[in-house]
Amino acid sequence: MNVTFRQLRLLEAVARHSSFTRASEELHLTQPAVSTQIKQLEEEVGMPLFEQMGKKIFLTEAGKEVYAFSRTIAQQFRDIESVLDDMKGVKRGTLALTVTSTGKYFAPYLLAAFLKRHPGTQVHLEVTNREEVVQQLHDNIPDMAIMGTPPDHIELQSQAFMQNPLVIIAPPDHPLVGAARVPLARLVEENFILRERGSGTRNAVERFFEQRGVKLNTSMEMSRNEAIKHAVMAGLGLGIVSLHTLEFELALGRVAILSVEGFPIMKEWYMVHRNGKRMSPIAQAFHEFVLNEADRIMKLPQPKPVTRSRRRVTRS
């Protein structure tokens, strides 16, 4: 079978984006050129690698197998580059970073500060859900990942670098806004809009309330923090999100943070990579930079003062 690394790289990009167009843009090729290479690869394999349903494309079973090998091979090429760069003492290179969706609210600021010190660095940043981050770590794809609680079924190196407070938000006119130390038992009267099951935030919230014997009324589940914030602003219920996601909403007074017993739930952000990962000089530099500088660079957003009189809410 005469398969080229170029073809495998194209397949990996198309599969990652689920789009020939976005893959061609990333690799600076025309879409027909990408389609031709994929077609030639399918002819070599002897089976279709993609199937189209409506406007979306998906990997076939054969495509999934080839995709898994292509990611492994691509990582081996990156390891070769890292070894050679290390031997040369190169201070520039490419950084492959994957972050969970909540991390997108601060990761660009860390990268911006880092790139001022290392202007020759190219960055491949992927923002995705926790499940995909875990899968990428399993496949040894990124140099490192930024996430909440690391999984315990993969051999990983992880270091906490910054706190991640989870807070309860409400629309500014909600009756509990301004109340002091709302009892957890009072929350059972409210509807909650939470992240999807399996997300780091959802796991932490469920663990917190289960340990205290409180069952929330979850009226909606959403996979994006933005959707949760807009639902809260619309008055559909209360939300629980990372304080890092609220800079603009708090500044504009669009949501309010409730004072609730036991909150905020204090989590941490971690820098994570596979055990035995051969880190390039630039990846090592970024790792050390984040551990040493993140707290200085990132300031948590502050809520606007509540103007209504403060009151204590008691159990009925």
mmCIF file of C-alpha atoms in Angstrom:
data_model
loop_
_atom_site.group_PDB
_atom_site.id
_atom_site.type_symbol
_atom_site.label_atom_id
_atom_site.label_comp_id
_atom_site.label_asym_id
_atom_site.label_seq_id
_atom_site.Cartn_x
_atom_site.Cartn_y
_atom_site.Cartn_z
ATOM 1 C CA MET A 1 0.000 0.000 0.000
ATOM 2 C CA ASN A 2 1.572 3.264 -1.164
ATOM 3 C CA VAL A 3 0.292 5.795 1.372
ATOM 4 C CA THR A 4 2.115 9.093 1.888
ATOM 5 C CA PHE A 5 2.532 11.101 5.069
ATOM 6 C CA ARG A 6 1.000 14.063 3.225
ATOM 7 C CA GLN A 7 -2.194 12.078 2.640
ATOM 8 C CA LEU A 8 -2.367 11.003 6.286
ATOM 9 C CA ARG A 9 -1.851 14.596 7.393
ATOM 10 C CA LEU A 10 -4.696 15.724 5.163
ATOM 11 C CA LEU A 11 -6.978 12.993 6.490
ATOM 12 C CA GLU A 12 -6.169 13.996 10.055
ATOM 13 C CA ALA A 13 -7.044 17.643 9.339
ATOM 14 C CA VAL A 14 -10.286 16.819 7.517
ATOM 15 C CA ALA A 15 -11.373 14.455 10.303
ATOM 16 C CA ARG A 16 -10.491 16.941 13.040
ATOM 17 C CA HIS A 17 -12.479 19.750 11.408
ATOM 18 C CA SER A 18 -15.183 17.526 9.866
ATOM 19 C CA SER A 19 -14.716 19.763 6.850
ATOM 20 C CA PHE A 20 -12.673 19.706 3.636
ATOM 21 C CA THR A 21 -12.875 23.496 3.448
ATOM 22 C CA ARG A 22 -11.508 24.169 6.932
ATOM 23 C CA ALA A 23 -8.776 21.559 6.463
ATOM 24 C CA SER A 24 -7.696 23.189 3.196
ATOM 25 C CA GLU A 25 -7.583 26.600 4.902
ATOM 26 C CA GLU A 26 -5.459 25.272 7.759
ATOM 27 C CA LEU A 27 -2.977 23.625 5.392
ATOM 28 C CA HIS A 28 -3.007 26.475 2.843
ATOM 29 C CA LEU A 29 -4.237 24.263 0.015
ATOM 30 C CA THR A 30 -7.188 24.451 -2.333
ATOM 31 C CA GLN A 31 -10.211 22.335 -1.494
ATOM 32 C CA PRO A 32 -9.957 20.374 -4.796
ATOM 33 C CA ALA A 33 -6.340 19.501 -3.950
ATOM 34 C CA VAL A 34 -7.405 18.137 -0.558
ATOM 35 C CA SER A 35 -10.298 16.191 -2.086
ATOM 36 C CA THR A 36 -7.999 14.673 -4.725
ATOM 37 C CA GLN A 37 -5.464 13.511 -2.144
ATOM 38 C CA ILE A 38 -8.178 11.963 0.034
ATOM 39 C CA LYS A 39 -9.639 10.190 -3.003
ATOM 40 C CA GLN A 40 -6.199 8.781 -3.863
ATOM 41 C CA LEU A 41 -5.795 7.632 -0.266
ATOM 42 C CA GLU A 42 -9.170 5.862 -0.405
ATOM 43 C CA GLU A 43 -8.106 4.132 -3.616
ATOM 44 C CA GLU A 44 -4.929 2.906 -1.911
ATOM 45 C CA VAL A 45 -6.872 1.667 1.124
ATOM 46 C CA GLY A 46 -9.560 0.137 -1.053
ATOM 47 C CA MET A 47 -12.414 1.451 1.083
ATOM 48 C CA PRO A 48 -14.164 4.797 1.611
ATOM 49 C CA LEU A 49 -12.778 6.752 4.543
ATOM 50 C CA PHE A 50 -15.481 9.414 4.784
ATOM 51 C CA GLU A 51 -19.230 9.442 4.328
ATOM 52 C CA GLN A 52 -21.461 12.470 3.914
ATOM 53 C CA MET A 53 -24.792 12.966 5.661
ATOM 54 C CA GLY A 54 -26.459 16.175 4.624
ATOM 55 C CA LYS A 55 -23.812 18.896 4.803
ATOM 56 C CA LYS A 56 -21.642 17.060 7.342
ATOM 57 C CA ILE A 57 -18.942 14.464 6.772
ATOM 58 C CA PHE A 58 -18.049 11.603 9.099
ATOM 59 C CA LEU A 59 -15.322 8.990 9.252
ATOM 60 C CA THR A 60 -16.269 5.473 8.226
ATOM 61 C CA GLU A 61 -15.064 2.544 10.351
ATOM 62 C CA ALA A 62 -12.067 2.193 8.022
ATOM 63 C CA GLY A 63 -11.518 5.939 8.251
ATOM 64 C CA LYS A 64 -11.449 5.795 12.045
ATOM 65 C CA GLU A 65 -8.709 3.151 11.943
ATOM 66 C CA VAL A 66 -6.583 5.104 9.464
ATOM 67 C CA TYR A 67 -7.208 8.307 11.450
ATOM 68 C CA ALA A 68 -5.896 6.702 14.645
ATOM 69 C CA PHE A 69 -2.676 5.652 12.898
ATOM 70 C CA SER A 70 -2.308 9.060 11.237
ATOM 71 C CA ARG A 71 -2.430 10.819 14.612
ATOM 72 C CA THR A 72 0.203 8.478 16.027
ATOM 73 C CA ILE A 73 2.494 9.005 13.039
ATOM 74 C CA ALA A 74 2.027 12.788 13.170
ATOM 75 C CA GLN A 75 2.998 12.766 16.842
ATOM 76 C CA GLN A 76 6.133 10.760 16.070
ATOM 77 C CA PHE A 77 7.158 13.369 13.510
ATOM 78 C CA ARG A 78 6.637 16.100 16.098
ATOM 79 C CA ASP A 79 8.793 14.122 18.537
ATOM 80 C CA ILE A 80 11.568 13.972 15.930
ATOM 81 C CA GLU A 81 11.372 17.748 15.527
ATOM 82 C CA SER A 82 11.517 18.186 19.308
ATOM 83 C CA VAL A 83 14.627 16.027 19.611
ATOM 84 C CA LEU A 84 16.423 17.891 16.818
ATOM 85 C CA ASP A 85 15.369 21.301 18.164
ATOM 86 C CA ASP A 86 16.636 20.288 21.592
ATOM 87 C CA MET A 87 19.989 19.281 20.104
ATOM 88 C CA LYS A 88 20.222 22.635 18.320
ATOM 89 C CA GLY A 89 19.119 24.615 21.351
ATOM 90 C CA VAL A 90 16.305 26.144 19.337
ATOM 91 C CA LYS A 91 14.248 28.737 21.238
ATOM 92 C CA ARG A 92 11.360 28.812 18.836
ATOM 93 C CA GLY A 93 9.051 26.196 17.465
ATOM 94 C CA THR A 94 5.468 25.005 17.460
ATOM 95 C CA LEU A 95 3.334 24.582 20.571
ATOM 96 C CA ALA A 96 0.345 22.218 20.393
ATOM 97 C CA LEU A 97 -2.055 23.115 23.206
ATOM 98 C CA THR A 98 -5.517 21.707 23.901
ATOM 99 C CA VAL A 99 -7.841 23.311 26.447
ATOM 100 C CA THR A 100 -11.306 22.509 27.735
ATOM 101 C CA SER A 101 -14.056 24.862 26.617
ATOM 102 C CA THR A 102 -14.031 26.942 29.805
ATOM 103 C CA GLY A 103 -10.284 27.445 29.406
ATOM 104 C CA LYS A 104 -10.851 29.545 26.283
ATOM 105 C CA TYR A 105 -11.713 32.487 28.530
ATOM 106 C CA PHE A 106 -8.150 32.816 29.828
ATOM 107 C CA ALA A 107 -5.824 30.669 27.676
ATOM 108 C CA PRO A 108 -5.496 33.351 24.935
ATOM 109 C CA TYR A 109 -4.279 35.865 27.530
ATOM 110 C CA LEU A 110 -1.625 33.447 28.772
ATOM 111 C CA LEU A 111 -0.545 32.765 25.183
ATOM 112 C CA ALA A 112 -0.404 36.479 24.357
ATOM 113 C CA ALA A 113 1.899 37.160 27.302
ATOM 114 C CA PHE A 114 4.048 34.138 26.458
ATOM 115 C CA LEU A 115 4.390 35.095 22.772
ATOM 116 C CA LYS A 116 5.706 38.519 23.732
ATOM 117 C CA ARG A 117 8.701 36.697 25.220
ATOM 118 C CA HIS A 118 8.909 34.091 22.439
ATOM 119 C CA PRO A 119 7.766 35.881 19.268
ATOM 120 C CA GLY A 120 9.016 33.130 16.952
ATOM 121 C CA THR A 121 6.590 30.551 18.367
ATOM 122 C CA GLN A 122 3.737 29.122 16.315
ATOM 123 C CA VAL A 123 0.743 27.924 18.318
ATOM 124 C CA HIS A 124 -1.851 25.311 17.471
ATOM 125 C CA LEU A 125 -4.646 25.872 19.995
ATOM 126 C CA GLU A 126 -7.626 23.523 20.107
ATOM 127 C CA VAL A 127 -10.634 24.242 22.313
ATOM 128 C CA THR A 128 -12.917 21.292 22.907
ATOM 129 C CA ASN A 129 -14.907 19.440 25.542
ATOM 130 C CA ARG A 130 -13.442 17.404 28.389
ATOM 131 C CA GLU A 131 -14.109 14.073 26.689
ATOM 132 C CA GLU A 132 -12.085 15.044 23.618
ATOM 133 C CA VAL A 133 -9.268 16.510 25.746
ATOM 134 C CA VAL A 134 -9.006 13.193 27.593
ATOM 135 C CA GLN A 135 -8.984 11.310 24.269
ATOM 136 C CA GLN A 136 -6.235 13.540 22.888
ATOM 137 C CA LEU A 137 -4.150 12.970 26.007
ATOM 138 C CA HIS A 138 -4.724 9.232 25.625
ATOM 139 C CA ASP A 139 -3.511 9.448 22.007
ATOM 140 C CA ASN A 140 -0.546 11.650 23.051
ATOM 141 C CA ILE A 141 -1.558 14.353 20.555
ATOM 142 C CA PRO A 142 -0.956 17.744 22.248
ATOM 143 C CA ASP A 143 2.238 18.897 23.901
ATOM 144 C CA MET A 144 0.041 19.606 26.899
ATOM 145 C CA ALA A 145 -3.518 20.336 27.924
ATOM 146 C CA ILE A 146 -5.184 22.807 30.254
ATOM 147 C CA MET A 147 -8.148 21.321 32.070
ATOM 148 C CA GLY A 148 -9.907 20.882 35.394
ATOM 149 C CA THR A 149 -9.534 17.658 37.348
ATOM 150 C CA PRO A 150 -7.261 15.343 35.284
ATOM 151 C CA PRO A 151 -8.491 11.813 34.518
ATOM 152 C CA ASP A 152 -7.068 9.039 36.678
ATOM 153 C CA HIS A 153 -7.113 6.234 34.083
ATOM 154 C CA ILE A 154 -4.204 7.632 32.022
ATOM 155 C CA GLU A 155 -0.609 7.958 33.205
ATOM 156 C CA LEU A 156 -0.236 11.731 33.311
ATOM 157 C CA GLN A 157 1.878 14.471 34.827
ATOM 158 C CA SER A 158 -0.337 17.263 36.148
ATOM 159 C CA GLN A 159 0.335 20.437 38.104
ATOM 160 C CA ALA A 160 -2.212 22.921 39.420
ATOM 161 C CA PHE A 161 -1.461 26.509 38.438
ATOM 162 C CA MET A 162 -4.569 28.601 39.154
ATOM 163 C CA GLN A 163 -7.802 28.498 41.112
ATOM 164 C CA ASN A 164 -11.110 27.965 39.290
ATOM 165 C CA PRO A 165 -14.032 29.161 41.457
ATOM 166 C CA LEU A 166 -17.505 27.920 40.467
ATOM 167 C CA VAL A 167 -20.278 30.364 41.337
ATOM 168 C CA ILE A 168 -24.070 30.478 41.135
ATOM 169 C CA ILE A 169 -25.416 33.175 38.839
ATOM 170 C CA ALA A 170 -28.878 34.687 38.559
ATOM 171 C CA PRO A 171 -30.548 37.491 36.595
ATOM 172 C CA PRO A 172 -30.067 40.826 38.412
ATOM 173 C CA ASP A 173 -33.762 41.033 39.408
ATOM 174 C CA HIS A 174 -33.903 37.572 41.007
ATOM 175 C CA PRO A 175 -35.274 37.582 44.598
ATOM 176 C CA LEU A 176 -32.102 35.967 45.987
ATOM 177 C CA VAL A 177 -29.769 38.661 44.628
ATOM 178 C CA GLY A 178 -28.362 40.598 47.568
ATOM 179 C CA ALA A 179 -29.303 37.962 50.131
ATOM 180 C CA ALA A 180 -26.513 36.831 52.452
ATOM 181 C CA ARG A 181 -25.548 33.168 52.836
ATOM 182 C CA VAL A 182 -28.510 31.552 51.096
ATOM 183 C CA PRO A 183 -28.961 28.035 52.589
ATOM 184 C CA LEU A 184 -28.409 25.139 50.203
ATOM 185 C CA ALA A 185 -31.849 23.795 51.101
ATOM 186 C CA ARG A 186 -33.396 26.969 49.618
ATOM 187 C CA LEU A 187 -31.938 26.102 46.192
ATOM 188 C CA VAL A 188 -34.253 23.108 45.738
ATOM 189 C CA GLU A 189 -37.003 25.634 44.979
ATOM 190 C CA GLU A 190 -35.093 26.924 41.922
ATOM 191 C CA ASN A 191 -34.604 25.620 38.404
ATOM 192 C CA PHE A 192 -30.970 25.133 37.382
ATOM 193 C CA ILE A 193 -29.289 25.250 33.984
ATOM 194 C CA LEU A 194 -26.140 23.126 34.122
ATOM 195 C CA ARG A 195 -23.364 21.949 31.872
ATOM 196 C CA GLU A 196 -23.753 18.590 30.140
ATOM 197 C CA ARG A 197 -23.024 15.366 32.025
ATOM 198 C CA GLY A 198 -19.357 14.420 31.879
ATOM 199 C CA SER A 199 -18.059 17.992 31.833
ATOM 200 C CA GLY A 200 -15.631 18.970 34.586
ATOM 201 C CA THR A 201 -17.973 21.640 35.921
ATOM 202 C CA ARG A 202 -20.946 19.264 36.037
ATOM 203 C CA ASN A 203 -18.892 16.591 37.823
ATOM 204 C CA ALA A 204 -17.779 19.072 40.492
ATOM 205 C CA VAL A 205 -21.303 20.434 41.007
ATOM 206 C CA GLU A 206 -22.876 16.979 41.328
ATOM 207 C CA ARG A 207 -20.191 15.848 43.755
ATOM 208 C CA PHE A 208 -20.669 18.989 45.907
ATOM 209 C CA PHE A 209 -24.443 18.631 46.248
ATOM 210 C CA GLU A 210 -24.441 14.833 46.638
ATOM 211 C CA GLN A 211 -22.027 15.115 49.566
ATOM 212 C CA ARG A 212 -24.479 17.520 51.237
ATOM 213 C CA GLY A 213 -27.619 15.544 50.475
ATOM 214 C CA VAL A 214 -29.164 18.248 48.277
ATOM 215 C CA LYS A 215 -30.819 17.414 44.948
ATOM 216 C CA LEU A 216 -31.078 20.243 42.421
ATOM 217 C CA ASN A 217 -33.897 20.603 39.951
ATOM 218 C CA THR A 218 -32.008 20.570 36.652
ATOM 219 C CA SER A 219 -34.403 21.993 34.091
ATOM 220 C CA MET A 220 -31.863 22.295 31.245
ATOM 221 C CA GLU A 221 -28.459 20.936 30.236
ATOM 222 C CA MET A 222 -26.229 22.890 27.872
ATOM 223 C CA SER A 223 -22.832 22.199 26.379
ATOM 224 C CA ARG A 224 -21.650 25.820 26.238
ATOM 225 C CA ASN A 225 -21.097 28.363 28.993
ATOM 226 C CA GLU A 226 -22.353 31.132 26.705
ATOM 227 C CA ALA A 227 -25.681 29.337 26.305
ATOM 228 C CA ILE A 228 -26.018 28.932 30.075
ATOM 229 C CA LYS A 229 -25.319 32.625 30.699
ATOM 230 C CA HIS A 230 -27.868 33.735 28.103
ATOM 231 C CA ALA A 231 -30.465 31.338 29.544
ATOM 232 C CA VAL A 232 -29.890 32.804 33.002
ATOM 233 C CA MET A 233 -30.168 36.346 31.647
ATOM 234 C CA ALA A 234 -33.453 35.354 30.014
ATOM 235 C CA GLY A 235 -34.814 34.261 33.386
ATOM 236 C CA LEU A 236 -34.952 30.528 32.674
ATOM 237 C CA GLY A 237 -33.217 29.588 35.915
ATOM 238 C CA LEU A 238 -29.990 29.778 37.903
ATOM 239 C CA GLY A 239 -26.634 28.661 36.497
ATOM 240 C CA ILE A 240 -23.354 27.405 37.922
ATOM 241 C CA VAL A 241 -20.288 28.434 35.930
ATOM 242 C CA SER A 242 -16.626 29.265 36.383
ATOM 243 C CA LEU A 243 -15.977 32.809 37.564
ATOM 244 C CA HIS A 244 -13.465 33.082 34.705
ATOM 245 C CA THR A 245 -16.352 33.074 32.205
ATOM 246 C CA LEU A 246 -18.136 36.133 33.632
ATOM 247 C CA GLU A 247 -15.926 39.156 32.981
ATOM 248 C CA PHE A 248 -18.219 40.967 30.529
ATOM 249 C CA GLU A 249 -21.541 39.915 32.054
ATOM 250 C CA LEU A 250 -20.493 41.169 35.492
ATOM 251 C CA ALA A 251 -19.045 44.406 34.119
ATOM 252 C CA LEU A 252 -22.330 45.119 32.306
ATOM 253 C CA GLY A 253 -24.499 44.024 35.208
ATOM 254 C CA ARG A 254 -26.240 41.365 33.098
ATOM 255 C CA VAL A 255 -25.946 38.666 35.781
ATOM 256 C CA ALA A 256 -25.369 38.630 39.535
ATOM 257 C CA ILE A 257 -23.446 36.182 41.693
ATOM 258 C CA LEU A 258 -25.453 34.764 44.570
ATOM 259 C CA SER A 259 -24.034 34.446 48.070
ATOM 260 C CA VAL A 260 -24.742 30.791 48.839
ATOM 261 C CA GLU A 261 -23.654 28.545 51.680
ATOM 262 C CA GLY A 262 -20.501 26.623 50.671
ATOM 263 C CA PHE A 263 -19.888 28.668 47.519
ATOM 264 C CA PRO A 264 -17.823 29.263 45.548
ATOM 265 C CA ILE A 265 -16.830 25.665 44.859
ATOM 266 C CA MET A 266 -13.068 25.932 44.653
ATOM 267 C CA LYS A 267 -11.545 23.901 41.851
ATOM 268 C CA GLU A 268 -8.146 24.280 40.205
ATOM 269 C CA TRP A 269 -6.789 24.490 36.688
ATOM 270 C CA TYR A 270 -4.092 21.985 35.742
ATOM 271 C CA MET A 271 -1.319 21.770 33.165
ATOM 272 C CA VAL A 272 -1.364 18.155 31.991
ATOM 273 C CA HIS A 273 0.783 15.990 29.715
ATOM 274 C CA ARG A 274 1.525 12.314 29.245
ATOM 275 C CA ASN A 275 4.096 10.584 31.430
ATOM 276 C CA GLY A 276 7.378 10.314 29.571
ATOM 277 C CA LYS A 277 6.368 13.004 27.077
ATOM 278 C CA ARG A 278 9.431 14.384 25.277
ATOM 279 C CA MET A 279 8.844 18.111 25.600
ATOM 280 C CA SER A 280 10.290 20.504 23.056
ATOM 281 C CA PRO A 281 12.210 23.502 24.436
ATOM 282 C CA ILE A 282 9.306 25.826 23.604
ATOM 283 C CA ALA A 283 6.781 23.506 25.278
ATOM 284 C CA GLN A 284 8.961 23.365 28.392
ATOM 285 C CA ALA A 285 9.210 27.158 28.360
ATOM 286 C CA PHE A 286 5.429 27.531 28.129
ATOM 287 C CA HIS A 287 4.872 24.997 30.904
ATOM 288 C CA GLU A 288 7.184 26.883 33.264
ATOM 289 C CA PHE A 289 5.738 30.234 32.205
ATOM 290 C CA VAL A 290 2.169 29.215 33.064
ATOM 291 C CA LEU A 291 3.128 27.691 36.422
ATOM 292 C CA ASN A 292 5.038 30.827 37.421
ATOM 293 C CA GLU A 293 3.039 33.623 35.818
ATOM 294 C CA ALA A 294 -0.625 32.625 35.480
ATOM 295 C CA ASP A 295 -1.774 34.043 38.822
ATOM 296 C CA ARG A 296 -0.056 37.357 38.084
ATOM 297 C CA ILE A 297 -1.495 37.669 34.568
ATOM 298 C CA MET A 298 -5.042 36.508 35.215
ATOM 299 C CA LYS A 299 -7.232 38.555 37.532
ATOM 300 C CA LEU A 300 -10.658 37.182 38.397
ATOM 301 C CA PRO A 301 -13.570 39.400 37.313
ATOM 302 C CA GLN A 302 -15.301 41.373 40.050
ATOM 303 C CA PRO A 303 -19.096 41.737 40.298
ATOM 304 C CA LYS A 304 -20.749 45.142 40.370
ATOM 305 C CA PRO A 305 -21.967 46.102 43.849
ATOM 306 C CA VAL A 306 -25.563 45.100 44.591
ATOM 307 C CA THR A 307 -27.599 48.243 45.268
ATOM 308 C CA ARG A 308 -30.637 46.665 46.932
ATOM 309 C CA SER A 309 -30.587 46.146 50.694
ATOM 310 C CA ARG A 310 -28.855 42.975 51.788
ATOM 311 C CA ARG A 311 -30.887 40.388 53.652
ATOM 312 C CA ARG A 312 -30.515 36.892 55.007
ATOM 313 C CA VAL A 313 -32.606 34.113 53.553
ATOM 314 C CA THR A 314 -33.659 31.454 56.036
ATOM 315 C CA ARG A 315 -35.156 28.028 55.561
ATOM 316 C CA SER A 316 -38.926 28.066 55.331
#
